[in-house]
Coordinates of C-alpha atoms in Angstrom, one line a residue:
Chain A
G1 CA -1.0 73.2 76.2
E2 CA -1.3 70.8 73.4
N3 CA 0.7 67.9 73.0
V4 CA 0.8 68.0 69.1
E5 CA 0.6 71.2 67.7
Q6 CA -0.3 71.7 64.0
H7 CA -0.4 74.8 61.7
P8 CA -1.7 76.2 59.6
S9 CA -5.3 75.2 60.1
T10 CA -6.2 75.9 56.6
L11 CA -3.9 76.3 53.6
S12 CA -5.1 77.1 50.0
V13 CA -2.3 76.4 47.0
Q14 CA -2.6 76.7 43.1
E15 CA -2.6 73.5 41.5
G16 CA 0.9 72.4 40.6
D17 CA 2.2 74.5 43.8
S18 CA 3.7 72.7 46.8
A19 CA 2.2 72.7 50.2
V20 CA 4.0 72.3 53.5
I21 CA 2.2 71.5 56.9
K22 CA 4.3 71.7 60.1
C23 CA 3.8 70.1 63.8
T24 CA 5.6 70.4 67.0
Y25 CA 5.5 67.6 69.9
S26 CA 6.2 67.6 73.3
D27 CA 7.5 64.2 74.4
S28 CA 11.0 64.0 73.6
A29 CA 10.9 59.9 73.8
S30 CA 8.3 60.0 70.9
N31 CA 10.0 57.9 67.8
Y32 CA 7.2 57.6 65.5
F33 CA 5.5 60.4 63.2
P34 CA 2.6 59.6 61.0
W35 CA 0.4 61.7 58.5
Y36 CA -2.9 61.0 57.7
K37 CA -5.2 62.4 55.2
Q38 CA -9.1 62.7 55.6
E39 CA -11.6 63.4 53.1
L40 CA -14.9 64.6 53.7
G41 CA -17.0 62.1 55.5
K42 CA -14.1 59.3 55.2
R43 CA -11.9 57.8 57.7
P44 CA -8.3 58.9 58.3
Q45 CA -6.1 57.3 56.2
L46 CA -2.3 56.9 56.5
I47 CA -0.3 58.4 53.8
I48 CA 3.4 58.6 55.0
D49 CA 5.2 58.0 58.2
I50 CA 8.9 58.5 59.6
R51 CA 10.8 57.1 62.5
S52 CA 13.2 58.9 64.5
N53 CA 16.4 57.3 63.1
V54 CA 16.0 59.3 59.9
G55 CA 15.6 62.7 59.0
E56 CA 13.7 62.6 56.0
K57 CA 11.3 60.2 53.8
K58 CA 9.9 60.5 50.2
D59 CA 7.1 58.6 48.7
Q60 CA 6.5 60.1 45.3
R61 CA 5.3 63.7 45.3
I62 CA 5.0 63.3 49.3
A63 CA 7.9 64.1 51.8
V64 CA 8.1 63.9 55.6
T65 CA 11.0 65.8 57.4
L66 CA 11.9 65.3 61.0
N67 CA 14.1 67.4 63.4
K68 CA 14.1 65.7 66.5
T69 CA 16.2 68.1 68.2
A70 CA 13.7 70.8 67.7
K71 CA 10.8 68.4 68.1
H72 CA 9.2 69.2 64.9
F73 CA 8.2 67.4 61.6
S74 CA 6.7 68.7 58.4
L75 CA 4.7 67.2 55.5
H76 CA 5.7 68.5 52.2
I77 CA 3.4 67.9 49.1
T78 CA 4.9 68.9 45.7
E79 CA 3.0 69.5 42.3
T80 CA -0.3 69.6 44.3
Q81 CA -3.2 68.0 42.4
P82 CA -7.3 68.9 43.2
E83 CA -7.4 65.4 44.6
D84 CA -5.1 66.5 47.4
S85 CA -7.7 68.6 48.8
A86 CA -8.5 67.3 52.3
V87 CA -7.8 67.6 55.9
Y88 CA -4.2 66.6 57.0
F89 CA -3.4 65.0 60.4
C90 CA -0.1 65.0 62.2
A91 CA 0.2 62.5 65.2
A92 CA 2.9 61.3 67.8
P93 CA 3.1 59.2 70.3
I94 CA 2.7 60.9 73.9
S95 CA 2.5 59.5 77.0
S96 CA -1.1 58.7 78.0
G97 CA -1.9 56.8 81.3
S98 CA 0.5 53.5 81.2
A99 CA 1.2 53.8 77.7
R100 CA 2.0 55.9 74.8
Q101 CA -0.7 56.6 72.6
L102 CA -1.0 58.3 69.2
T103 CA -2.0 61.7 69.6
F104 CA -3.3 63.7 66.7
G105 CA -2.8 67.2 65.7
S106 CA -5.9 69.5 65.0
G107 CA -5.9 69.4 61.5
T108 CA -5.1 71.3 58.3
Q109 CA -7.7 71.9 55.6
L110 CA -5.8 71.8 52.4
T111 CA -7.5 73.5 49.4
V112 CA -5.9 73.1 45.9
L113 CA -7.4 75.5 43.7
P114 CA -7.5 74.1 39.8
Chain B
G1 CA -8.2 50.0 57.6
A2 CA -9.4 47.3 55.2
G3 CA -11.3 44.9 57.2
V4 CA -12.0 47.0 60.3
S5 CA -15.7 47.4 60.2
Q6 CA -18.0 49.6 62.4
S7 CA -21.7 49.6 62.9
P8 CA -23.7 51.6 63.0
R9 CA -22.5 54.1 60.6
Y10 CA -24.9 56.5 61.8
K11 CA -26.6 57.0 65.0
V12 CA -29.1 59.6 66.3
A13 CA -30.0 59.4 69.9
K14 CA -31.9 61.7 72.1
R15 CA -30.1 62.9 75.3
G16 CA -30.3 60.4 78.0
Q17 CA -30.5 57.4 75.8
D18 CA -27.8 54.7 75.8
V19 CA -26.0 53.8 72.9
A20 CA -23.8 50.8 71.7
L21 CA -21.2 51.1 69.1
R22 CA -19.6 48.0 67.4
C23 CA -16.2 47.3 66.0
D24 CA -15.3 44.1 64.1
P25 CA -11.4 44.2 63.7
I26 CA -9.1 42.5 61.1
S27 CA -9.3 39.1 62.2
G28 CA -6.6 38.0 64.3
H29 CA -5.4 41.3 65.4
V30 CA -4.5 41.5 69.0
S31 CA -4.7 45.3 69.3
L32 CA -7.5 47.5 69.0
F33 CA -8.0 51.2 69.7
W34 CA -11.0 53.5 70.1
Y35 CA -10.7 57.1 69.2
Q36 CA -13.4 60.2 69.3
Q37 CA -13.3 62.7 66.6
A38 CA -15.4 65.8 67.1
L39 CA -16.4 68.0 64.2
G40 CA -13.3 70.0 62.7
Q41 CA -10.9 68.0 65.1
G42 CA -8.1 65.4 65.2
P43 CA -9.0 62.2 66.6
E44 CA -8.6 61.8 70.3
F45 CA -7.6 58.6 72.0
L46 CA -10.3 56.7 74.2
T47 CA -9.3 53.2 74.9
Y48 CA -7.0 50.4 74.1
F49 CA -7.1 46.6 74.1
Q50 CA -4.8 44.0 73.6
N51 CA -6.8 40.7 73.3
E52 CA -9.5 40.9 75.7
A53 CA -7.8 43.0 78.3
Q54 CA -8.2 46.8 78.5
L55 CA -4.8 48.1 78.9
D56 CA -5.6 51.6 78.8
K57 CA -8.8 53.7 79.4
S58 CA -7.1 56.9 80.4
G59 CA -8.8 58.8 77.3
L60 CA -12.4 58.0 78.3
P61 CA -14.1 61.4 79.1
S62 CA -16.4 60.1 81.9
D63 CA -17.7 57.2 83.8
R64 CA -20.8 57.2 81.3
F65 CA -18.2 55.5 78.6
F66 CA -17.6 51.8 78.7
A67 CA -15.7 49.8 76.3
E68 CA -15.3 45.9 76.2
R69 CA -14.0 43.4 74.0
P70 CA -14.8 40.1 76.0
E71 CA -13.5 37.4 73.6
G72 CA -10.4 39.4 72.2
S73 CA -12.3 40.0 68.7
V74 CA -15.3 42.3 68.7
S75 CA -15.7 45.5 70.7
T76 CA -18.3 47.5 71.9
L77 CA -18.3 51.1 73.0
K78 CA -21.1 51.9 75.2
I79 CA -22.1 55.3 76.3
Q80 CA -24.8 55.9 78.8
R81 CA -26.9 58.9 79.2
T82 CA -25.8 60.4 76.1
Q83 CA -25.2 64.2 76.2
Q84 CA -24.8 66.7 73.4
E85 CA -21.2 66.9 73.7
D86 CA -20.9 63.3 73.0
S87 CA -21.7 63.8 69.2
A88 CA -18.7 62.9 67.3
V89 CA -17.6 60.1 65.2
Y90 CA -16.3 57.2 66.8
L91 CA -13.2 55.3 65.3
C92 CA -12.1 52.0 65.8
A93 CA -8.4 51.0 64.8
N94 CA -6.2 48.0 64.4
T95 CA -2.3 48.3 64.3
G96 CA -0.4 47.8 61.0
P97 CA 2.3 45.3 60.2
N98 CA 5.0 48.1 61.5
T99 CA 5.4 49.2 64.7
G100 CA 3.2 52.2 65.6
E101 CA 1.0 52.2 62.4
L102 CA -2.9 52.8 62.9
F103 CA -5.5 51.7 60.3
F104 CA -9.0 53.2 61.2
G105 CA -12.6 52.1 60.4
E106 CA -15.1 54.2 58.5
G107 CA -16.6 55.2 62.0
S108 CA -19.9 55.5 63.7
R109 CA -21.2 59.0 63.6
L110 CA -23.2 59.6 66.6
T111 CA -25.4 62.9 66.8
V112 CA -27.2 63.3 70.3
L113 CA -30.1 65.6 70.0

């Protein structure tokens, strides 16, 4: 099974509504959970992250929540705007070989309808 | 990823050709990562360097993939005898100022015909 599972794979919302994307992870030792935004043809860009010592973090219209017991974390975007349309990826450090490498979810295509 | 430069941005190769993809990281950065992003998927870890030492290559999909960073700065990802399934964007990344952060370059899009 996947080490980082992300859903939904696609999400459409009306401008001004909220969007929520959820991820689960398998490695209980993971302690860092970033979210990346990737516009078409561009590189993934870090938009927000959270560490395991807090349960929630906010940055303007974006927030991330973490439930370590359940091993899941979520991205919340409020008052969505058309420029929020992009693919969003969650990630978590999962054991790989001799180290713990950042492993990405499969992505959520967010479309904000004007 | 300000400062992480990758070349070429686009590469078309015939099946069986060898390719080399270059990453110029942010000056002075110790850590360097390579990821592969297939169409419609998230980035997948390939390999990791600390200075010139390749500390983790567990993500390289086959022995046709080889990465090096001989002087601890520029890195090259080489793919021998390319196959169609190698078609993807290859992303290079440096770490940020805080533990765990990764900042990506613009990537090299490889298309194998």
